[in-house]
């Protein structure tokens, strides 16, 4: 049988090489792709295990890239990635390093190095190189208007039972820390940082099994209407306990849940639990649930919430979602669409911890929040005239935009009196009530039932 053109049994070696190169190359940037870099990583790792040749793994993420794409279009987005890739390639050429595209807007550099200082130097060079390109990025809202990168680096270190994935995990932790410190900066993995410790890995593992093993629960804190004095709503706050009963503070486990994506399941669990524990039997009128922006940008979030409402028979108007700007401060079109879908279900959207982050003001412009919760730090600063003036200014700003105002952290009678004087709508804090389990909000049985209960059998 005559062989088909181009399919001779014996492939010419150049063609084989070309195919191999193709399968190892990222088509957009021409850098090595993830497959090739993973192989390189395995080689570096085995050299480190066998000969002690230390190396660094450096992850590089283009800051606010989604926003760049939204603003300038995908073609320009691609062009930006190519320019960054070229600049990064130039920046590492004097080091013993290789570079690859690790995914979307993430790049990776692997470099044989001897000291931590060398790693820091290379990571810093990478960061500054991109900054020096001065590519315009005018839509970011953090006061910078050029393309920058966040850089997380990890260096091989002697550890018992260490695995290959560990160094990437550590670089990822460092990258997260760089983003959390405002982006456009470099972080080296620090084993002593509690967020990157083994403890945080334990918590991450715990979160995966938390709902099925009953390690997670909700407590509720009352929210009082200042003029009527009535408890109008409660806020659901998540609690996590380890298998030995020790509790893990939300300030530790919520960021881990957000980072690992566990927040998605936990979030659905929280909404369902709130419905079952308090709303189905009308124990309270409204429950507010904290929802992280990561949940809002997950495709299908609003539909899943609608399904929970349908399954429990609870009306959307009985729920409020509190949103805090966290690491994810980009308010992109996906999030805005999700918020509008949630509003269609009748769910109210509140802005939590107003005044603490970078983006609060721009969020106020974009979203019609039902209620704005002013962070407790502003109330706690009210002991000085300057602090009091600051709180009044914030109240004026929020009121003029027509939102209801809730002040958090009311701990004393004097603070409550001040809130009355400032005509605040709602208050929350230890003085009004501490977070408590659902049962404390279950109304006592009607009087005649109580009488019957007391009667001897
Ligand atoms: P947050 O939503 O601002 O919740 C209020 C926090 O302030 C709670 O801490 C509450 O116990 C505390 N607090 C209330 N009143 C007072 C007061 O008078 N004085 C002081 N000093 N503190 C007061 P908690 O429960 O530790 O929660 C911390 C944060 O964790 C929450 O802040 C929220 O951002 C996050 N969080 C809690 N539960 C969830 C959840 O189910 N999902 C998500 N995504 N985040 C949650
Ligand atoms: Mg809250
Ligand atoms: Mg709050």
XYZ file of C-alpha atoms and ligand atoms in Angstrom:
505
model
C 0.000 0.000 0.000
C 1.438 3.390 -0.910
C 2.062 5.491 2.143
C -0.023 8.656 2.528
C 1.863 11.871 1.938
C 3.447 13.078 5.163
C 2.833 9.766 6.950
C 5.921 7.740 6.011
C 6.588 4.997 8.522
C 9.972 6.399 9.408
C 9.506 10.017 10.456
C 12.404 12.274 9.618
C 14.129 13.233 12.879
C 13.509 16.979 12.384
C 9.784 16.356 12.285
C 9.924 14.398 15.518
C 11.880 17.206 17.146
C 9.432 19.766 15.856
C 6.474 17.821 17.255
C 8.209 17.419 20.582
C 8.981 21.120 20.700
C 5.377 21.919 19.853
C 4.050 19.721 22.624
C 6.323 21.497 25.109
C 5.636 25.044 23.979
C 2.957 27.505 24.976
C 1.498 28.626 21.627
C 0.808 32.206 22.726
C 4.080 33.243 24.346
C 6.477 30.696 22.875
C 7.655 29.875 26.413
C 7.764 26.341 27.744
C 4.305 25.147 28.743
C 3.252 23.603 32.007
C 4.022 20.075 30.833
C 7.607 21.007 29.980
C 8.094 22.950 33.173
C 6.736 20.079 35.254
C 9.374 17.844 33.689
C 12.057 20.439 34.402
C 10.837 20.652 37.970
C 11.158 16.871 38.336
C 14.741 17.098 37.014
C 15.662 19.911 39.403
C 14.084 17.992 42.255
C 15.966 14.809 41.558
C 19.257 16.764 41.316
C 18.481 18.295 44.692
C 17.667 14.903 46.200
C 20.700 13.153 44.677
C 23.386 15.848 44.625
C 22.027 18.570 46.896
C 21.856 21.101 44.036
C 19.518 23.684 45.509
C 17.054 25.638 43.385
C 14.273 28.200 43.585
C 10.721 28.092 42.237
C 9.326 31.532 41.520
C 5.672 32.105 40.616
C 4.748 35.321 38.834
C 1.181 36.528 38.448
C 0.104 39.534 36.366
C -1.854 41.840 38.684
C -5.499 42.517 37.839
C -5.155 40.800 34.491
C -8.861 40.024 34.217
C -9.543 43.711 34.534
C -6.975 44.364 31.783
C -8.803 41.930 29.494
C -12.187 43.441 30.349
C -10.886 46.921 29.617
C -8.694 46.488 26.550
C -10.123 43.292 25.020
C -8.683 39.795 24.657
C -6.394 40.621 21.753
C -4.640 43.297 23.787
C -4.656 40.915 26.740
C -2.760 38.366 24.665
C -0.341 41.065 23.518
C 0.277 42.058 27.126
C 1.116 38.447 28.072
C 3.528 38.177 25.147
C 5.291 41.406 26.120
C 5.545 40.317 29.747
C 6.843 36.883 28.679
C 9.534 38.501 26.512
C 10.594 40.894 29.247
C 10.749 38.087 31.807
C 12.849 35.984 29.447
C 15.319 38.884 29.098
C 15.365 39.485 32.849
C 16.473 35.939 33.697
C 19.104 35.501 30.989
C 22.025 36.351 33.254
C 20.830 33.762 35.804
C 20.971 29.990 35.532
C 17.208 29.837 35.095
C 14.364 28.691 32.872
C 10.919 30.148 32.448
C 7.519 28.800 31.496
C 3.866 29.785 31.327
C 2.162 28.057 34.186
C -1.443 28.899 33.349
C -3.583 31.933 32.363
C -1.619 34.952 33.542
C 0.834 33.000 35.683
C 4.466 32.354 34.853
C 7.065 30.259 36.603
C 10.833 30.554 36.842
C 13.027 27.683 38.033
C 16.590 28.632 38.885
C 19.535 26.777 40.339
C 20.748 29.010 43.137
C 22.901 28.749 46.202
C 21.533 31.250 48.665
C 18.258 32.820 49.676
C 19.747 36.227 48.890
C 20.246 35.204 45.264
C 16.626 34.072 45.110
C 15.449 37.392 46.527
C 17.604 39.251 44.025
C 16.180 37.361 41.038
C 12.589 37.699 42.269
C 13.086 41.444 42.747
C 14.615 41.771 39.266
C 11.588 40.018 37.758
C 9.161 42.299 39.565
C 11.004 45.517 38.626
C 11.459 44.427 35.001
C 7.714 44.288 34.456
C 7.177 47.554 36.290
C 9.825 49.256 34.166
C 7.993 48.253 30.986
C 5.366 50.814 32.048
C 2.562 49.165 30.028
C -0.618 51.153 30.632
C -3.300 49.521 32.794
C -5.668 52.322 33.639
C -8.617 50.387 35.045
C -7.064 49.102 38.243
C -8.243 50.945 41.284
C -5.273 50.664 43.587
C -3.562 53.884 42.591
C -1.234 52.256 40.026
C -1.957 52.590 36.314
C 0.597 50.261 34.716
C 0.932 46.499 34.394
C 2.763 44.937 37.352
C 3.306 41.456 38.717
C 3.178 39.818 42.131
C 6.004 37.403 42.779
C 6.186 34.484 45.214
C 9.418 32.550 45.642
C 10.402 29.373 47.472
C 13.846 27.881 47.952
C 14.685 24.212 48.554
C 15.088 23.502 52.243
C 15.905 20.360 54.142
C 12.788 18.812 55.529
C 11.864 15.329 56.523
C 9.516 13.584 54.091
C 9.564 16.521 51.734
C 7.787 16.080 48.418
C 8.263 17.645 45.028
C 4.911 19.457 45.149
C 5.939 21.125 48.398
C 8.176 23.724 46.809
C 5.407 24.795 44.402
C 2.953 24.896 47.262
C 5.370 27.110 49.185
C 5.904 29.418 46.202
C 2.127 29.629 45.887
C 1.829 30.573 49.562
C 4.415 33.296 49.024
C 2.564 34.535 45.934
C -0.613 34.732 47.983
C 1.236 36.751 50.614
C 2.544 39.110 47.906
C -0.990 39.700 46.657
C -2.242 40.200 50.185
C 0.432 42.873 50.738
C -0.956 45.006 47.934
C 0.573 43.293 44.841
C 3.473 44.580 42.708
C 5.868 43.108 45.239
C 7.962 40.078 46.059
C 7.495 37.630 48.927
C 9.781 34.774 49.841
C 8.145 31.802 51.485
C 8.485 32.166 55.232
C 8.016 28.896 57.154
C 7.373 30.882 60.342
C 4.393 32.792 58.974
C 1.243 31.239 60.546
C -0.619 31.444 57.213
C 2.030 29.307 55.551
C 2.772 26.935 58.380
C 1.927 23.264 58.592
C -0.915 24.384 60.798
C -2.494 26.068 57.836
C -2.153 22.845 55.841
C -3.901 21.000 58.664
C -6.703 23.535 58.604
C -6.964 23.229 54.824
C -7.340 19.459 55.201
C -9.856 19.904 58.017
C -11.985 22.243 55.919
C -12.448 19.548 53.285
C -14.177 17.259 55.755
C -15.676 19.923 58.007
C -19.297 19.696 56.872
C -19.509 15.916 56.725
C -17.789 15.455 60.106
C -19.802 18.143 61.908
C -16.709 20.222 62.633
C -18.342 23.391 61.420
C -21.257 25.221 62.991
C -22.955 28.598 63.002
C -23.545 31.085 65.787
C -25.764 34.118 65.405
C -25.307 37.676 66.600
C -28.342 39.963 67.003
C -28.739 43.147 64.985
C -30.912 45.752 66.676
C -32.932 48.595 65.242
C -31.817 51.660 67.201
C -35.135 53.529 67.287
C -37.492 50.603 67.943
C -35.041 48.651 70.112
C -36.149 45.436 68.368
C -33.839 42.713 67.098
C -34.505 42.906 63.358
C -32.004 40.400 62.092
C -29.111 38.188 63.126
C -25.733 37.685 61.489
C -24.554 34.099 60.945
C -20.913 33.590 61.942
C -19.072 30.407 61.127
C -17.191 28.374 63.736
C -14.701 25.559 63.139
C -13.458 23.074 65.700
C -10.637 20.610 65.300
C -11.287 16.932 65.930
C -9.880 17.338 69.475
C -12.395 20.114 70.183
C -10.049 23.137 69.925
C -11.638 25.980 68.058
C -9.967 27.636 65.074
C -10.640 31.396 64.796
C -12.396 32.627 61.621
C -9.518 35.060 61.039
C -7.380 31.964 60.414
C -9.707 29.539 58.656
C -11.740 31.882 56.422
C -8.689 33.074 54.410
C -7.555 29.452 54.068
C -11.038 28.427 52.920
C -10.995 31.239 50.372
C -7.564 30.324 49.102
C -8.289 26.631 48.747
C -11.798 27.084 47.361
C -13.342 25.240 50.340
C -15.358 28.397 50.984
C -17.710 27.366 48.167
C -19.050 24.252 49.851
C -18.909 25.840 53.283
C -20.846 28.802 51.906
C -23.650 26.646 50.486
C -23.698 24.678 53.717
C -24.023 27.947 55.711
C -26.945 29.230 53.620
C -28.781 25.901 53.866
C -28.135 25.671 57.615
C -29.365 29.219 58.252
C -32.598 28.348 56.438
C -33.116 25.160 58.453
C -32.037 26.486 61.860
C -33.783 29.856 61.904
C -35.833 30.738 58.854
C -38.051 27.761 58.001
C -39.795 27.962 61.384
C -39.757 31.782 61.463
C -37.573 32.098 64.560
C -36.095 35.303 63.151
C -37.180 37.483 60.259
C -33.880 38.079 58.471
C -30.477 36.392 58.676
C -27.390 37.925 57.160
C -24.725 35.550 55.864
C -21.135 36.506 55.066
C -20.350 35.759 51.445
C -16.888 36.061 50.038
C -16.326 37.615 46.573
C -14.853 34.269 45.531
C -18.307 32.746 45.914
C -19.899 35.568 43.932
C -17.626 35.051 40.989
C -18.211 31.296 40.844
C -20.406 30.477 37.836
C -23.793 29.207 38.942
C -23.614 30.615 42.480
C -26.937 32.491 42.249
C -28.633 29.436 40.695
C -27.413 27.202 43.525
C -28.673 29.712 46.080
C -32.051 29.757 44.294
C -32.089 25.953 44.528
C -31.500 26.101 48.307
C -34.355 28.598 48.669
C -36.593 26.347 46.583
C -35.664 23.223 48.537
C -36.219 24.861 51.962
C -39.205 26.987 50.932
C -37.598 30.142 52.330
C -38.241 33.476 50.541
C -35.161 35.333 49.283
C -36.214 38.449 51.220
C -35.369 36.620 54.461
C -31.661 36.594 53.595
C -29.028 39.293 53.356
C -25.531 38.622 52.013
C -22.685 40.577 53.602
C -19.797 41.232 51.246
C -16.363 42.265 52.403
C -13.603 43.165 50.077
C -10.800 40.756 50.748
C -7.926 39.798 48.595
C -10.297 39.715 45.673
C -11.000 43.384 45.377
C -11.656 43.464 41.660
C -15.336 44.108 41.154
C -15.636 42.526 37.729
C -18.653 42.048 35.501
C -19.194 38.430 36.669
C -19.580 39.594 40.259
C -21.911 42.435 39.303
C -24.083 40.049 37.284
C -24.218 37.599 40.180
C -25.239 40.375 42.571
C -28.027 41.438 40.270
C -29.252 37.807 40.009
C -29.243 37.514 43.804
C -31.244 40.732 44.068
C -33.794 39.272 41.641
C -34.255 36.469 44.166
C -35.092 39.133 46.767
C -31.803 38.727 48.670
C -30.471 41.952 50.093
C -26.842 42.871 49.622
C -24.955 44.531 52.457
C -21.452 45.972 52.438
C -19.485 44.672 55.441
C -16.584 46.309 57.314
C -16.911 49.515 55.324
C -13.869 51.762 55.577
C -11.227 49.091 56.082
C -10.181 48.187 52.537
C -9.062 49.890 49.373
C -12.116 49.414 47.238
C -15.060 50.300 49.491
C -15.722 53.641 47.838
C -15.653 52.306 44.309
C -17.959 49.471 45.350
C -20.403 52.071 46.698
C -20.425 53.623 43.260
C -21.039 50.351 41.462
C -23.507 48.557 43.711
C -26.731 49.678 45.273
C -26.223 48.162 48.724
C -29.259 47.892 50.931
C -27.210 48.415 54.108
C -23.637 49.504 54.760
C -21.976 48.156 57.910
C -19.390 50.581 59.224
C -16.358 48.786 60.607
C -16.086 48.743 64.376
C -12.679 50.438 64.365
C -14.380 53.766 63.548
C -16.675 53.517 66.559
C -13.774 52.463 68.781
C -11.826 55.569 67.701
C -14.647 57.808 68.899
C -12.969 58.547 72.223
C -11.174 61.465 70.541
C -12.896 64.421 68.786
C -10.889 63.614 65.663
C -12.146 60.015 65.655
C -15.707 61.154 66.232
C -15.514 63.624 63.325
C -14.206 60.831 61.108
C -17.148 58.568 61.978
C -19.592 61.420 61.343
C -18.039 62.070 57.942
C -18.375 58.420 56.978
C -21.976 58.345 58.177
C -22.714 61.470 56.101
C -21.192 59.925 53.019
C -23.103 56.653 53.318
C -26.374 58.382 54.258
C -26.196 60.770 51.313
C -26.021 57.771 49.000
C -29.281 56.481 50.474
C -28.027 53.282 52.132
C -29.181 52.129 55.559
C -26.397 52.349 58.125
C -25.374 49.704 60.632
C -22.510 50.350 63.032
C -20.587 47.305 64.234
C -18.816 46.795 67.543
C -21.147 48.560 70.014
C -19.707 47.480 73.347
C -20.937 50.087 75.855
C -23.999 52.111 76.839
C -22.178 55.325 75.884
C -21.496 54.013 72.389
C -25.147 53.048 71.997
C -26.208 56.556 73.106
C -23.852 58.056 70.549
C -25.424 55.892 67.858
C -28.858 57.209 68.835
C -27.520 60.736 68.638
C -26.075 60.033 65.167
C -29.444 58.542 64.051
C -27.898 55.242 63.036
C -30.446 52.698 61.736
C -29.070 49.491 63.229
C -26.357 48.405 65.652
C -24.509 45.208 66.406
C -21.936 44.390 69.040
C -21.277 42.715 72.373
C -23.480 45.302 74.152
C -26.457 44.273 72.006
C -25.673 40.587 72.135
C -22.819 38.147 71.688
C -22.869 35.489 68.980
C -24.910 32.522 70.269
C -26.180 29.170 68.953
C -29.454 28.984 67.013
C -31.411 27.649 69.999
C -31.041 30.959 71.839
C -33.162 32.536 69.107
C -35.862 29.880 69.178
C -38.874 31.520 70.794
C -40.127 29.883 74.013
C -43.220 27.745 73.595
C -46.544 29.643 73.962
C -47.682 30.288 77.579
C -50.404 27.607 77.680
C -47.927 24.958 76.493
C -45.516 26.027 79.249
C -48.311 25.686 81.816
C -49.062 22.218 80.495
C -45.404 21.295 80.708
C -45.277 22.328 84.376
C -48.391 20.352 85.298
C -47.504 17.057 86.987
C -48.222 14.077 84.805
P -17.596 40.191 60.341
O -18.559 39.687 59.307
O -17.314 41.643 60.345
O -18.204 39.682 61.705
C -18.172 40.424 62.878
C -17.054 39.964 63.766
O -16.919 40.877 64.839
C -17.336 38.608 64.415
O -16.094 37.980 64.610
C -17.943 39.015 65.751
O -17.846 38.035 66.744
C -17.093 40.226 66.084
N -17.812 41.147 66.966
C -19.142 41.338 67.055
N -19.431 42.286 67.945
C -18.254 42.721 68.448
C -17.908 43.730 69.437
O -18.743 44.390 70.023
N -16.588 43.904 69.689
C -15.646 43.170 69.076
N -14.361 43.408 69.420
N -15.930 42.225 68.141
C -17.222 42.011 67.817
P -15.828 36.532 64.089
O -17.013 35.677 64.354
O -14.509 36.139 64.635
O -15.739 36.670 62.524
C -14.669 37.316 61.916
C -14.891 37.446 60.441
O -14.869 36.178 59.789
C -16.253 38.023 60.065
O -16.227 39.387 60.233
C -16.364 37.594 58.615
O -15.648 38.482 57.775
C -15.652 36.262 58.620
N -16.680 35.215 58.643
C -17.329 34.678 59.688
N -18.221 33.754 59.277
C -18.141 33.708 57.931
C -18.810 32.948 56.901
O -19.724 32.152 57.147
N -18.414 33.168 55.606
C -17.450 34.072 55.278
N -17.131 34.223 54.007
N -16.815 34.815 56.214
C -17.152 34.634 57.526
Mg -20.154 40.240 58.570
Mg -18.190 43.167 59.835
